[in-house]
N, CA, C and O atoms as a Tripos MOL2 file, in Angstrom:
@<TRIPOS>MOLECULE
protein
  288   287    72     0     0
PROTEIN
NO_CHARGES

@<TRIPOS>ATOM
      1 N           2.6880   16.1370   -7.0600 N.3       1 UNK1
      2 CA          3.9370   15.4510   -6.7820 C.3       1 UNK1
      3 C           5.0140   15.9810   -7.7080 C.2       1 UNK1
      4 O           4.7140   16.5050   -8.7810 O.2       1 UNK1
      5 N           6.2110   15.8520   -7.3160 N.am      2 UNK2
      6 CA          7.3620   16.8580   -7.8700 C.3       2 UNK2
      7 C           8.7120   15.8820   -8.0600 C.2       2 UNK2
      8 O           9.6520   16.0240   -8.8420 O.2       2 UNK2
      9 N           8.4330   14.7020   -6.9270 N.am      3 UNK3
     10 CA          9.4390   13.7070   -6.8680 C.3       3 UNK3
     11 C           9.9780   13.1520   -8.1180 C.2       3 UNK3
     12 O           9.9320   11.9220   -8.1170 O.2       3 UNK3
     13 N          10.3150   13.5030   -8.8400 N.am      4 UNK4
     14 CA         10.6490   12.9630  -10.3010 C.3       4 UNK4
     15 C          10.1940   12.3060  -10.4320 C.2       4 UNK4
     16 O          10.5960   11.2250  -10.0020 O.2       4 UNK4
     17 N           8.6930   12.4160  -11.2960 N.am      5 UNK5
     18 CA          7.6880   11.0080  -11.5030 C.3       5 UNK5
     19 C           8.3460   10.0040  -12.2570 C.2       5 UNK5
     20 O           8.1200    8.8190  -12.0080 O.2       5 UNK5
     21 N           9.3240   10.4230  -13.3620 N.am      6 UNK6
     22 CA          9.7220    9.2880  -13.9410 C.3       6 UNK6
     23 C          10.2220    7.8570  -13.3410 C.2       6 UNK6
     24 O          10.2350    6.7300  -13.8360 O.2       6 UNK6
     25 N          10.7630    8.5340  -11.6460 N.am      7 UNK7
     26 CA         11.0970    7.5400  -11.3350 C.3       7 UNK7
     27 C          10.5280    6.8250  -10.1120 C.2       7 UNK7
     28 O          11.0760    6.1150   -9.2690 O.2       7 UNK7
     29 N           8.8820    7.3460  -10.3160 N.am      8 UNK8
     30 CA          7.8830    6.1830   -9.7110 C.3       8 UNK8
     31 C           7.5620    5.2740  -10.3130 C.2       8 UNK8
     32 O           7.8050    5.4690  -11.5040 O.2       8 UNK8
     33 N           6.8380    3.7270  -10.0130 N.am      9 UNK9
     34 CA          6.1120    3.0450  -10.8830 C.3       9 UNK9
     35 C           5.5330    2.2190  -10.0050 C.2       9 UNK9
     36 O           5.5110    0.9880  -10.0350 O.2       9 UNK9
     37 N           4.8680    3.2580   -8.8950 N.am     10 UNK10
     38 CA          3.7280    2.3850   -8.2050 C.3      10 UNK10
     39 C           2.2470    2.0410   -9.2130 C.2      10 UNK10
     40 O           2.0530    2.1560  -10.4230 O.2      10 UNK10
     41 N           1.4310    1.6120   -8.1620 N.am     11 UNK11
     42 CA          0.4010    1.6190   -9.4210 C.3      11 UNK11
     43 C          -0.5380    2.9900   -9.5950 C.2      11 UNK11
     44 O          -0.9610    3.6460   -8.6430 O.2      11 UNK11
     45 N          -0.7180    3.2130  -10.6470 N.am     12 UNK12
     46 CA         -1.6870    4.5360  -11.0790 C.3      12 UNK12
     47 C          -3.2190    4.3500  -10.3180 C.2      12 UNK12
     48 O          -3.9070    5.3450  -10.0900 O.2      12 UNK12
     49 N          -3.4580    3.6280  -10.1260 N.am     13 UNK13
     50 CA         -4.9810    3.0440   -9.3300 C.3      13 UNK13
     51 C          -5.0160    3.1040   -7.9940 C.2      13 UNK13
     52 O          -6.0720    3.0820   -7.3620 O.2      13 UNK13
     53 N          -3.4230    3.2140   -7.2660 N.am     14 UNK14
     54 CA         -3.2990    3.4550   -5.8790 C.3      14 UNK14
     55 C          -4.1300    4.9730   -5.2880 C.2      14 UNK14
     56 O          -3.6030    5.9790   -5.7640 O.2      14 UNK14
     57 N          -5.3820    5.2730   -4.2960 N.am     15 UNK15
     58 CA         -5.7490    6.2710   -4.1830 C.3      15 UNK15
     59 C          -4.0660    7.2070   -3.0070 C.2      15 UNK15
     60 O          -3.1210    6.7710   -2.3500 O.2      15 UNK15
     61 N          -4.5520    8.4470   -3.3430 N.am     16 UNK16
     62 CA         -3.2140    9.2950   -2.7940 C.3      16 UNK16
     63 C          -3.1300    9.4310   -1.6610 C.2      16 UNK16
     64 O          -2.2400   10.2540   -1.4440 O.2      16 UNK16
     65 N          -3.9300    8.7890   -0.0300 N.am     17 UNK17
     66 CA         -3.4270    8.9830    0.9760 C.3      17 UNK17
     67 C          -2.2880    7.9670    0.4600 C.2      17 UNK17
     68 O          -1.1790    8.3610    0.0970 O.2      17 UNK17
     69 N          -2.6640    6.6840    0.4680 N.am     18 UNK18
     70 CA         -1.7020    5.5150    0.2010 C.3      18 UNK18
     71 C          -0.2880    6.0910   -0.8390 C.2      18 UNK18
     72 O           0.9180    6.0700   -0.5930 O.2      18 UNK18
     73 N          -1.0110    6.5630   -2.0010 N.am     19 UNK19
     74 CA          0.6370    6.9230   -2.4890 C.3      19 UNK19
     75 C           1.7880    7.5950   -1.3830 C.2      19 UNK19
     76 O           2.7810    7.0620   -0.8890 O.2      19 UNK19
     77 N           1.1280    9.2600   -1.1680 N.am     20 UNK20
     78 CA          1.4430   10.3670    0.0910 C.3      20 UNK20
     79 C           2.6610    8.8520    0.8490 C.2      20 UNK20
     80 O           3.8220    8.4650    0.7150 O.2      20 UNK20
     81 N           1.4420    8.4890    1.6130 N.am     21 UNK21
     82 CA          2.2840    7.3070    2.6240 C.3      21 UNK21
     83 C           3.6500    6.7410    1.9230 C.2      21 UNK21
     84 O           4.8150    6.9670    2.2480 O.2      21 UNK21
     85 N           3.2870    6.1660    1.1640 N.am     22 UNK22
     86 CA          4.0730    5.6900    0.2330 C.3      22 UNK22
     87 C           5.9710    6.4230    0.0950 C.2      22 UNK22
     88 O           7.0960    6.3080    0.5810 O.2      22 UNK22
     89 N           5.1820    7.1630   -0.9270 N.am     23 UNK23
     90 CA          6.6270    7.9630   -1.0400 C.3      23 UNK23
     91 C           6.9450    9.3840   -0.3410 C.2      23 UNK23
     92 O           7.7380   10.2610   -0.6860 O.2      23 UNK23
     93 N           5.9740    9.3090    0.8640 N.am     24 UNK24
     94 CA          6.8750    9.9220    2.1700 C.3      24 UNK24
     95 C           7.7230    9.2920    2.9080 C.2      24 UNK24
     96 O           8.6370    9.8960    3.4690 O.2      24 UNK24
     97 N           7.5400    7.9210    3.0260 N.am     25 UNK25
     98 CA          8.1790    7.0320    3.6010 C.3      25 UNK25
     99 C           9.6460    6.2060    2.9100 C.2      25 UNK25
    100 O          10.3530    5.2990    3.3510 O.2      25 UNK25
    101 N           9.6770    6.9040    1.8050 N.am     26 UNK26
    102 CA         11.0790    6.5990    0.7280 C.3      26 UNK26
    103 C          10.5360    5.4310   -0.3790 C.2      26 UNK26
    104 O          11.2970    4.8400   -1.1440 O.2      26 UNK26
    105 N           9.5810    5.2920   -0.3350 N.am     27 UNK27
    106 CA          9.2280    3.9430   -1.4300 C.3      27 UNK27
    107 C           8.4990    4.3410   -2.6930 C.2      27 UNK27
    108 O           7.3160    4.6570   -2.5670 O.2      27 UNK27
    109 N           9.0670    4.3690   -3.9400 N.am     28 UNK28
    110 CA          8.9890    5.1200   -5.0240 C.3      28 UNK28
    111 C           9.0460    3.7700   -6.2910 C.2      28 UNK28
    112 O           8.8460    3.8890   -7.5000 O.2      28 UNK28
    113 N           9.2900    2.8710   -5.7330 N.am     29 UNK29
    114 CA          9.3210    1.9730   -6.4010 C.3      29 UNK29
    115 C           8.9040    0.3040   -6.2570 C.2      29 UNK29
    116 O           9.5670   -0.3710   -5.4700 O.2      29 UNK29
    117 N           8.0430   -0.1940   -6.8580 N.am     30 UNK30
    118 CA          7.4790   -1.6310   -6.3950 C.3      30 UNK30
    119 C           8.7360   -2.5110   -5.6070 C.2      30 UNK30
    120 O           8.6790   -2.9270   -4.4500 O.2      30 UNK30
    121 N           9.7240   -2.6500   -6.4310 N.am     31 UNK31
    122 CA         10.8170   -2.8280   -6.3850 C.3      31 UNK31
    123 C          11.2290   -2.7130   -4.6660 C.2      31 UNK31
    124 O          11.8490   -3.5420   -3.9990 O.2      31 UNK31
    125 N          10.6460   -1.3730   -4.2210 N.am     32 UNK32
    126 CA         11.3560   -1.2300   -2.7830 C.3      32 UNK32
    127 C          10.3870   -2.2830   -2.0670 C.2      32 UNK32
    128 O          10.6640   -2.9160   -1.0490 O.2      32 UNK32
    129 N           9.7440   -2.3160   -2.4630 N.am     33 UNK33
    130 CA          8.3780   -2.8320   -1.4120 C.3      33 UNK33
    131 C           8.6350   -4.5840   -1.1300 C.2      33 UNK33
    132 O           7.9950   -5.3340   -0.3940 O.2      33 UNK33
    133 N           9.7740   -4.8710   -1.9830 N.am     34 UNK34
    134 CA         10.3160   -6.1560   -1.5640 C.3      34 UNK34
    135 C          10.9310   -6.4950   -0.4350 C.2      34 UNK34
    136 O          11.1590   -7.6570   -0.0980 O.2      34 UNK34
    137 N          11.3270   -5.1530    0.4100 N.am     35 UNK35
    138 CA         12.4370   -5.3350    1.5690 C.3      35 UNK35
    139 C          11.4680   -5.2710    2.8930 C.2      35 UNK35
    140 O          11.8280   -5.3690    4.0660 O.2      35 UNK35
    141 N          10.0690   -5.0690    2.3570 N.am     36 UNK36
    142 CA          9.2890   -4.7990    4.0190 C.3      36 UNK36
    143 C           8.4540   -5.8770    3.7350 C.2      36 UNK36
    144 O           8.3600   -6.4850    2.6690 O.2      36 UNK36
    145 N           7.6430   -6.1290    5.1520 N.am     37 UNK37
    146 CA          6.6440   -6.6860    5.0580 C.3      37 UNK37
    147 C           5.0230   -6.4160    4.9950 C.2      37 UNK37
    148 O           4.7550   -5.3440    5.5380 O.2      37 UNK37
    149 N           4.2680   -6.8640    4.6570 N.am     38 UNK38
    150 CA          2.8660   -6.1870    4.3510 C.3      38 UNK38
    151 C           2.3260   -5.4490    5.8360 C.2      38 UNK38
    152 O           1.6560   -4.4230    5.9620 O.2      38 UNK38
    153 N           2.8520   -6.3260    6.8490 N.am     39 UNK39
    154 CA          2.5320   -5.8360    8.6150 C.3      39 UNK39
    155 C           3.2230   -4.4200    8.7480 C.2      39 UNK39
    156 O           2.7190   -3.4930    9.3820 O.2      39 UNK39
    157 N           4.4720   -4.3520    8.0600 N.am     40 UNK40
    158 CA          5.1610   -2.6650    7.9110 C.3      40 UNK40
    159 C           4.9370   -2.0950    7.2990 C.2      40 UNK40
    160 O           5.4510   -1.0050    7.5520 O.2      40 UNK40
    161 N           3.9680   -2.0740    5.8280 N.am     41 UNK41
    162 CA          3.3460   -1.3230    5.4030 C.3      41 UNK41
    163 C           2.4080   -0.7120    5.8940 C.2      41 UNK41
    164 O           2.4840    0.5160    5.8480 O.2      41 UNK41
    165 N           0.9710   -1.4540    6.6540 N.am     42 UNK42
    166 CA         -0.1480   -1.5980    7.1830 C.3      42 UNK42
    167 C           0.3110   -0.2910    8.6840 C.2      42 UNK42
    168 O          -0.5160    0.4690    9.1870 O.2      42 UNK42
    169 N           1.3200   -0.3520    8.9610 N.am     43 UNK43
    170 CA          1.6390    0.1930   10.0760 C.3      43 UNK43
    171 C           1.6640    1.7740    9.8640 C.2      43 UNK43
    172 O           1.4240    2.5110   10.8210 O.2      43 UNK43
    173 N           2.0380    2.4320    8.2540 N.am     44 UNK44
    174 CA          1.8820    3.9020    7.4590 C.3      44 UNK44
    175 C           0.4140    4.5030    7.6170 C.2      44 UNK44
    176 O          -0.6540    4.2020    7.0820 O.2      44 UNK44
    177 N           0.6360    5.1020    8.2020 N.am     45 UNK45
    178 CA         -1.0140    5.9970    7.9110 C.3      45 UNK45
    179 C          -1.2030    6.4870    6.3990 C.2      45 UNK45
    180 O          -0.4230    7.2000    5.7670 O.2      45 UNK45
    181 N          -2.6060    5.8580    5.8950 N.am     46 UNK46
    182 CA         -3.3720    6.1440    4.1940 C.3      46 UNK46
    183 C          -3.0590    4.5770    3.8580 C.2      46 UNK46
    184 O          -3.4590    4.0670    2.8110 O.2      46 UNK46
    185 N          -2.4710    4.0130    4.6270 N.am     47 UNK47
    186 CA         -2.4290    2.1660    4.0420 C.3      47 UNK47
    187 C          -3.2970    1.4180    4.6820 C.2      47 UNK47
    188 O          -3.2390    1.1580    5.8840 O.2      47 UNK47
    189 N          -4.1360    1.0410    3.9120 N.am     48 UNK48
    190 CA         -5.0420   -0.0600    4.2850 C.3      48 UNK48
    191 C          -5.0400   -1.1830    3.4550 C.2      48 UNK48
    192 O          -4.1290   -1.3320    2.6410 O.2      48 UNK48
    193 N          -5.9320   -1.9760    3.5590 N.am     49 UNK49
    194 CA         -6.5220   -3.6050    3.3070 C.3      49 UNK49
    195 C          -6.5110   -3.1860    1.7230 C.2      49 UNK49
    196 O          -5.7980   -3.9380    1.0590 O.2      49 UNK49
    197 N          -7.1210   -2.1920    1.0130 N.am     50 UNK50
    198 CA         -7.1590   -2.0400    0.0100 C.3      50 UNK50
    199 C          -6.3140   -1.6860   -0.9610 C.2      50 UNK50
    200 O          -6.0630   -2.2650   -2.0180 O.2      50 UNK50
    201 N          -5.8610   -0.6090   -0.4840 N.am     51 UNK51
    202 CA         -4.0740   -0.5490   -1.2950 C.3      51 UNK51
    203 C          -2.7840   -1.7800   -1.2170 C.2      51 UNK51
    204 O          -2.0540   -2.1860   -2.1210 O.2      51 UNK51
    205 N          -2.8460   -2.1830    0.2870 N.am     52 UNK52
    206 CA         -2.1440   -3.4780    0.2060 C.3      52 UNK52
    207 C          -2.6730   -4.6520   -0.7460 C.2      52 UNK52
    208 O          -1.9460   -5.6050   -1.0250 O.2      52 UNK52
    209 N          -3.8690   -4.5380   -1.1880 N.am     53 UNK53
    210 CA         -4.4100   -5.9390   -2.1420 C.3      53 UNK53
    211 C          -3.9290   -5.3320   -3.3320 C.2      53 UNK53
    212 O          -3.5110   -6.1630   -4.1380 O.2      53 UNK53
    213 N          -3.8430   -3.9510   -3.7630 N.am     54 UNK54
    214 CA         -3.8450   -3.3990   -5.0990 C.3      54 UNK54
    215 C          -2.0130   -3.5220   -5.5860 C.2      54 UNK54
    216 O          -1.6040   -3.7680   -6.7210 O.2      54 UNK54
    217 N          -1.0530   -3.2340   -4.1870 N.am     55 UNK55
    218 CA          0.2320   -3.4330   -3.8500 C.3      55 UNK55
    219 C           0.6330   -5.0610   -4.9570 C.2      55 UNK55
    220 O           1.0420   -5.4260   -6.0590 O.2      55 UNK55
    221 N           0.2320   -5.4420   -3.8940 N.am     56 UNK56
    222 CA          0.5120   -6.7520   -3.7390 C.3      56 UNK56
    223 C          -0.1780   -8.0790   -5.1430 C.2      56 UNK56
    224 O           0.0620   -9.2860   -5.1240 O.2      56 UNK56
    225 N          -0.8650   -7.4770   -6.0040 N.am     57 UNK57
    226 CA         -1.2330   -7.3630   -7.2160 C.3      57 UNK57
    227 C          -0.2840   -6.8330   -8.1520 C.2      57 UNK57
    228 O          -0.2480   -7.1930   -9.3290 O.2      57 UNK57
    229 N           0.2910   -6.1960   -7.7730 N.am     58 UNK58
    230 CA          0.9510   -4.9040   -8.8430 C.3      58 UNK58
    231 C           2.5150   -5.5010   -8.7750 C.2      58 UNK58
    232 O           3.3080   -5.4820   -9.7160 O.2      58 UNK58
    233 N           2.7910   -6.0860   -7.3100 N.am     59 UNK59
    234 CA          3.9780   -6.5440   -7.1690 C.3      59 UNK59
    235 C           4.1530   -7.9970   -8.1490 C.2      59 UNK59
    236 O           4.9900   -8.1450   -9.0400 O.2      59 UNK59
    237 N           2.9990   -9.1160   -7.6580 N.am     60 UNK60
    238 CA          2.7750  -10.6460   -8.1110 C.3      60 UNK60
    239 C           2.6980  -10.1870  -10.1090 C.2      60 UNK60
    240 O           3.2760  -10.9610  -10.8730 O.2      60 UNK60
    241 N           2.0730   -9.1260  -10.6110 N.am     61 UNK61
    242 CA          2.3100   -9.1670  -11.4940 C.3      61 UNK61
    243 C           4.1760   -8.6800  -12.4340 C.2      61 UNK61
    244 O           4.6590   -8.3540  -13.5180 O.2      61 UNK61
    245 N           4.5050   -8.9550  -11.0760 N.am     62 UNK62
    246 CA          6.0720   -8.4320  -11.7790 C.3      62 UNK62
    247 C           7.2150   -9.9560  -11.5570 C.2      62 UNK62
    248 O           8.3090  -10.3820  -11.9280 O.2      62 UNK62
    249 N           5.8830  -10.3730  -10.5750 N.am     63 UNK63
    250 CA          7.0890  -12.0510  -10.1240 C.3      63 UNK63
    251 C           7.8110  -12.0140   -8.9410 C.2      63 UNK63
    252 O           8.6090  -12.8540   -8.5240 O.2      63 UNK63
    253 N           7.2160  -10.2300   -8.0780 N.am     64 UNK64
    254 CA          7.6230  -10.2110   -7.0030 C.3      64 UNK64
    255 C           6.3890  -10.1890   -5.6330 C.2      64 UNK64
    256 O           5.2020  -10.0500   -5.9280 O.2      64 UNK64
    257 N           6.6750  -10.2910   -4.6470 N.am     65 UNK65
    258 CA          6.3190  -10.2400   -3.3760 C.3      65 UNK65
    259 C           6.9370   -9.6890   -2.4510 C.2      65 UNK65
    260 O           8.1410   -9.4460   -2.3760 O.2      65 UNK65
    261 N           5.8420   -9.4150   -1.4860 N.am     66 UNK66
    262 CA          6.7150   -8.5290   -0.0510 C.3      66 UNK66
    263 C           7.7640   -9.5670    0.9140 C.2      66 UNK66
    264 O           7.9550  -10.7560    0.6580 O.2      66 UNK66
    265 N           8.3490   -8.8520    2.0080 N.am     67 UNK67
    266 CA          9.2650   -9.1690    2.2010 C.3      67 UNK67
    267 C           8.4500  -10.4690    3.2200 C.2      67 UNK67
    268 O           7.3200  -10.2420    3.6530 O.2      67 UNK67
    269 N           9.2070  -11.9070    3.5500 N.am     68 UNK68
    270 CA          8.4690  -12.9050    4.6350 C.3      68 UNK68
    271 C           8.4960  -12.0400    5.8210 C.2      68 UNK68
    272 O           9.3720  -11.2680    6.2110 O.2      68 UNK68
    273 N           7.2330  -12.3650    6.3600 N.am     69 UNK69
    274 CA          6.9400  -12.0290    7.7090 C.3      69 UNK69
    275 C           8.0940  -12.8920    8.5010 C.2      69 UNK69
    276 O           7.8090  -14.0560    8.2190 O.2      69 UNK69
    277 N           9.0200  -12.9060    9.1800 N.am     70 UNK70
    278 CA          9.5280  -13.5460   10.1390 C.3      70 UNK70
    279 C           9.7060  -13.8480   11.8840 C.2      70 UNK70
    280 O          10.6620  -14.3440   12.4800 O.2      70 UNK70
    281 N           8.6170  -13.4250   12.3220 N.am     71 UNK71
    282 CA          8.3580  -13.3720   13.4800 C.3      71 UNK71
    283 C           7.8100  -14.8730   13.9570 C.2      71 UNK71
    284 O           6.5980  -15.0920   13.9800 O.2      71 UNK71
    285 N           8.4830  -15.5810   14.2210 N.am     72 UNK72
    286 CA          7.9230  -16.6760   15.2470 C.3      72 UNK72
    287 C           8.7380  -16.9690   15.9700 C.2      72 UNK72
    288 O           8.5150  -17.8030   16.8480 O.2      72 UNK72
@<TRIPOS>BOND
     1     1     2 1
     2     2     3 1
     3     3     4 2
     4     3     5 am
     5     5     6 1
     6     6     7 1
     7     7     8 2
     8     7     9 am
     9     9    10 1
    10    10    11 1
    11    11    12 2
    12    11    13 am
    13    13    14 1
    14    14    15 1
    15    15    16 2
    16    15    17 am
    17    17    18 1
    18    18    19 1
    19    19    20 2
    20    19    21 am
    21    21    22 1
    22    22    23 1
    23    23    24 2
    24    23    25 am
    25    25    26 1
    26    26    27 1
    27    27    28 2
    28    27    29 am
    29    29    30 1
    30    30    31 1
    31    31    32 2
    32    31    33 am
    33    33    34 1
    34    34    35 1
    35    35    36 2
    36    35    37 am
    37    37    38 1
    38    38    39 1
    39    39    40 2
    40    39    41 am
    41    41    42 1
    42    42    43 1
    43    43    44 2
    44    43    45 am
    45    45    46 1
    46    46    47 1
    47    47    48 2
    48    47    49 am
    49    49    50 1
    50    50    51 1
    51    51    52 2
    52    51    53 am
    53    53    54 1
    54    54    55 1
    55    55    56 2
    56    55    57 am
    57    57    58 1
    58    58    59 1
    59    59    60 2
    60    59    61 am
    61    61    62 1
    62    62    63 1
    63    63    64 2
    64    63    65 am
    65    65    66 1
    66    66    67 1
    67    67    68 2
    68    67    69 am
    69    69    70 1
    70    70    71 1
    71    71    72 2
    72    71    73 am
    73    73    74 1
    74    74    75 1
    75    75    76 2
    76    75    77 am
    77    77    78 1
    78    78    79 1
    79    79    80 2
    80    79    81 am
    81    81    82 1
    82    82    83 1
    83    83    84 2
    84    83    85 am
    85    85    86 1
    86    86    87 1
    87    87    88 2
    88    87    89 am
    89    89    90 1
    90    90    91 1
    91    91    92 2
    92    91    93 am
    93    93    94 1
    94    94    95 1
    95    95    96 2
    96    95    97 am
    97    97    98 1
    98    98    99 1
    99    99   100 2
   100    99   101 am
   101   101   102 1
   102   102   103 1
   103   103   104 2
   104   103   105 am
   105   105   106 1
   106   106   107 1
   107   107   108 2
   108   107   109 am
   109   109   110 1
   110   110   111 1
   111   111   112 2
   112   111   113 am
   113   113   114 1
   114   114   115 1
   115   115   116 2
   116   115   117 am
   117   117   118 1
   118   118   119 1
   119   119   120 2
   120   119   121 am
   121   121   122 1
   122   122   123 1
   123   123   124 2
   124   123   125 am
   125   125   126 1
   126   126   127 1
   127   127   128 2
   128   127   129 am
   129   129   130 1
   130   130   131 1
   131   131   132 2
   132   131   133 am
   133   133   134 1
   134   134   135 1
   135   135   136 2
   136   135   137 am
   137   137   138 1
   138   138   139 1
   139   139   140 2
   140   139   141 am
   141   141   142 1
   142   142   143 1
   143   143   144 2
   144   143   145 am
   145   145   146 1
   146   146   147 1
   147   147   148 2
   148   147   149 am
   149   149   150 1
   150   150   151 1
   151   151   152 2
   152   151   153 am
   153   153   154 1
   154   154   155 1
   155   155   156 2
   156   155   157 am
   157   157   158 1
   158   158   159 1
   159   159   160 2
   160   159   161 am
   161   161   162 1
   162   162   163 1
   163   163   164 2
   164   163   165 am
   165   165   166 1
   166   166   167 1
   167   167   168 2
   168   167   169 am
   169   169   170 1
   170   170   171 1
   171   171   172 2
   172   171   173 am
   173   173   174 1
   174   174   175 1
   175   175   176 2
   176   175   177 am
   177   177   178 1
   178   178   179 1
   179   179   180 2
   180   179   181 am
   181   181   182 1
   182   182   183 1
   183   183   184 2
   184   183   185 am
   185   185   186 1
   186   186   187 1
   187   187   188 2
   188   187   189 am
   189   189   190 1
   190   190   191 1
   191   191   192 2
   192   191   193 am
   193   193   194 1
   194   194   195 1
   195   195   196 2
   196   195   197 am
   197   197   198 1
   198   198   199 1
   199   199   200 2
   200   199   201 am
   201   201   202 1
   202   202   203 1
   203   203   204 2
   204   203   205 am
   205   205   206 1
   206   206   207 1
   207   207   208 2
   208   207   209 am
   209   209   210 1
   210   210   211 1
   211   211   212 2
   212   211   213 am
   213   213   214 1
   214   214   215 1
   215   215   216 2
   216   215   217 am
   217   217   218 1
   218   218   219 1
   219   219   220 2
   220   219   221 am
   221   221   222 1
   222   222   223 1
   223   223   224 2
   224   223   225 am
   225   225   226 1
   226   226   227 1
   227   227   228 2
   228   227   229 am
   229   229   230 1
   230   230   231 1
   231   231   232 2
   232   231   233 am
   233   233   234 1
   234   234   235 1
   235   235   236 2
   236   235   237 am
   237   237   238 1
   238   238   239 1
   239   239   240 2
   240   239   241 am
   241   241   242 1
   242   242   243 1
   243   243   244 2
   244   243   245 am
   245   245   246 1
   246   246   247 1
   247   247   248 2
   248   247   249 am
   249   249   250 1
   250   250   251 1
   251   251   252 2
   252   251   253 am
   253   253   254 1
   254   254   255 1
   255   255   256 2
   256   255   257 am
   257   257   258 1
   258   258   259 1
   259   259   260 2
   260   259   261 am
   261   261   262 1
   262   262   263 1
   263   263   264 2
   264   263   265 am
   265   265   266 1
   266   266   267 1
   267   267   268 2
   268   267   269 am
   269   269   270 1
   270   270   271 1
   271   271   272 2
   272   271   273 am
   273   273   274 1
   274   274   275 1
   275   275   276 2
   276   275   277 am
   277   277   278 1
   278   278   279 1
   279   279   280 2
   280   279   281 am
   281   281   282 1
   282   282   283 1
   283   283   284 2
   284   283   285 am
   285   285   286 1
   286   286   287 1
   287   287   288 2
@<TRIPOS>SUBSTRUCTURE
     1 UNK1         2 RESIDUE 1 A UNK
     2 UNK2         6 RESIDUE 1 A UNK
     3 UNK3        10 RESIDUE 1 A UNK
     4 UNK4        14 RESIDUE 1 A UNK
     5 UNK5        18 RESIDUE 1 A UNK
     6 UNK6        22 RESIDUE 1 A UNK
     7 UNK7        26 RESIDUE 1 A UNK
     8 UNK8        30 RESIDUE 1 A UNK
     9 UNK9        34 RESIDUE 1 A UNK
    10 UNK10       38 RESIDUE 1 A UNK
    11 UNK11       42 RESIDUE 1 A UNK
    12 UNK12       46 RESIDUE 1 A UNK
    13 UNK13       50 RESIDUE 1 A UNK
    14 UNK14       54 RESIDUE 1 A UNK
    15 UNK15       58 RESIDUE 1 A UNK
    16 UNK16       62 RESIDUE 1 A UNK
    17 UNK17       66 RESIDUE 1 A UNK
    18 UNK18       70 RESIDUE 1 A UNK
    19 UNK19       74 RESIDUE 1 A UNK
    20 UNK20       78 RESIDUE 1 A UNK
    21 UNK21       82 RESIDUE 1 A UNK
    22 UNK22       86 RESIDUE 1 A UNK
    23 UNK23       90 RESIDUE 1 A UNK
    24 UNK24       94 RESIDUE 1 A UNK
    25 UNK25       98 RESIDUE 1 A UNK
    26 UNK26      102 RESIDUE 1 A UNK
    27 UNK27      106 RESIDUE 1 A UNK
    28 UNK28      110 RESIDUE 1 A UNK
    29 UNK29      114 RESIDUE 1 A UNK
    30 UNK30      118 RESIDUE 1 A UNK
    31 UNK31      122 RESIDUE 1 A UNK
    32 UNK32      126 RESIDUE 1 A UNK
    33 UNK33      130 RESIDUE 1 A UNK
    34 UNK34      134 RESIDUE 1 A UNK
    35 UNK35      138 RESIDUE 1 A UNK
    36 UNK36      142 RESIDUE 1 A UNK
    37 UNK37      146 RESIDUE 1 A UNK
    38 UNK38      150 RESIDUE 1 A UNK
    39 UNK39      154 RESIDUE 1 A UNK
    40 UNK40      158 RESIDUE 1 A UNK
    41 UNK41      162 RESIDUE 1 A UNK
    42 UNK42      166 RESIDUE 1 A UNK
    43 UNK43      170 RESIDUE 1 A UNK
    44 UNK44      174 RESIDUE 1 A UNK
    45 UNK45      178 RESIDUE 1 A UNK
    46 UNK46      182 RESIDUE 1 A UNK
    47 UNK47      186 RESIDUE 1 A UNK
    48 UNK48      190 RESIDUE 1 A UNK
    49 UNK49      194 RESIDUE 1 A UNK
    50 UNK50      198 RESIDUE 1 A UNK
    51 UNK51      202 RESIDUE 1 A UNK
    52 UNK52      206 RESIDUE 1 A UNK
    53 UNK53      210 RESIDUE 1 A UNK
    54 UNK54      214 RESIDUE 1 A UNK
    55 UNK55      218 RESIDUE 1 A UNK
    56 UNK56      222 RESIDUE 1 A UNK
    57 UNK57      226 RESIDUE 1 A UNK
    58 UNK58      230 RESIDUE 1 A UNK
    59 UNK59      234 RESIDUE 1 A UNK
    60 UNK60      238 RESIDUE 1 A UNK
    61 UNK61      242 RESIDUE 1 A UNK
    62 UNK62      246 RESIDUE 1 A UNK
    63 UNK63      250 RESIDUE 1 A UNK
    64 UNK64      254 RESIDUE 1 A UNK
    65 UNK65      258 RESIDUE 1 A UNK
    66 UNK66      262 RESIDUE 1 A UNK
    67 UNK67      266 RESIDUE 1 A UNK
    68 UNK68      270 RESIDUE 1 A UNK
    69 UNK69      274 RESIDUE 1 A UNK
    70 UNK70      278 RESIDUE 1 A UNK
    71 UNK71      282 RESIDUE 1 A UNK
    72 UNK72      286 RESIDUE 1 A UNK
């Protein structure tokens, strides 16, 4: 990766299809991952059940969460 690591801070434990996905898709930062929902993540190919639990861990330890599902 070449993307100016300094200015990633996903988690280091994320395996690299999931990163790849990640910041091919513009999200370089936990921070971004506030504006989607876990169903629009899940939708990236290399994202699964497991990186979303590791996500979503990594986020709750910052005081944040993904974006509400709003579909009803």
């Amino acid at each position: 990766m070449h993307a100016d690591e300094t200015a990633v801070d996903l988690p280091t434990t994320l395996a690299q299809p999931a990163r790849r996905a990640l910041l091919g898709a513009g999200y370089t930062r936990l921070e971004d991952l506030t504006r989607v929902t876990e169903d629009q993540l899940l939708q990236l190919h290399g994202i699964g059940p497991k990186a979303l639990a590791q996500l979503r861990e990594a986020l709750a330890a910052r005081g944040l969460a993904f974006a509400a599902d709003t579909d009803d």
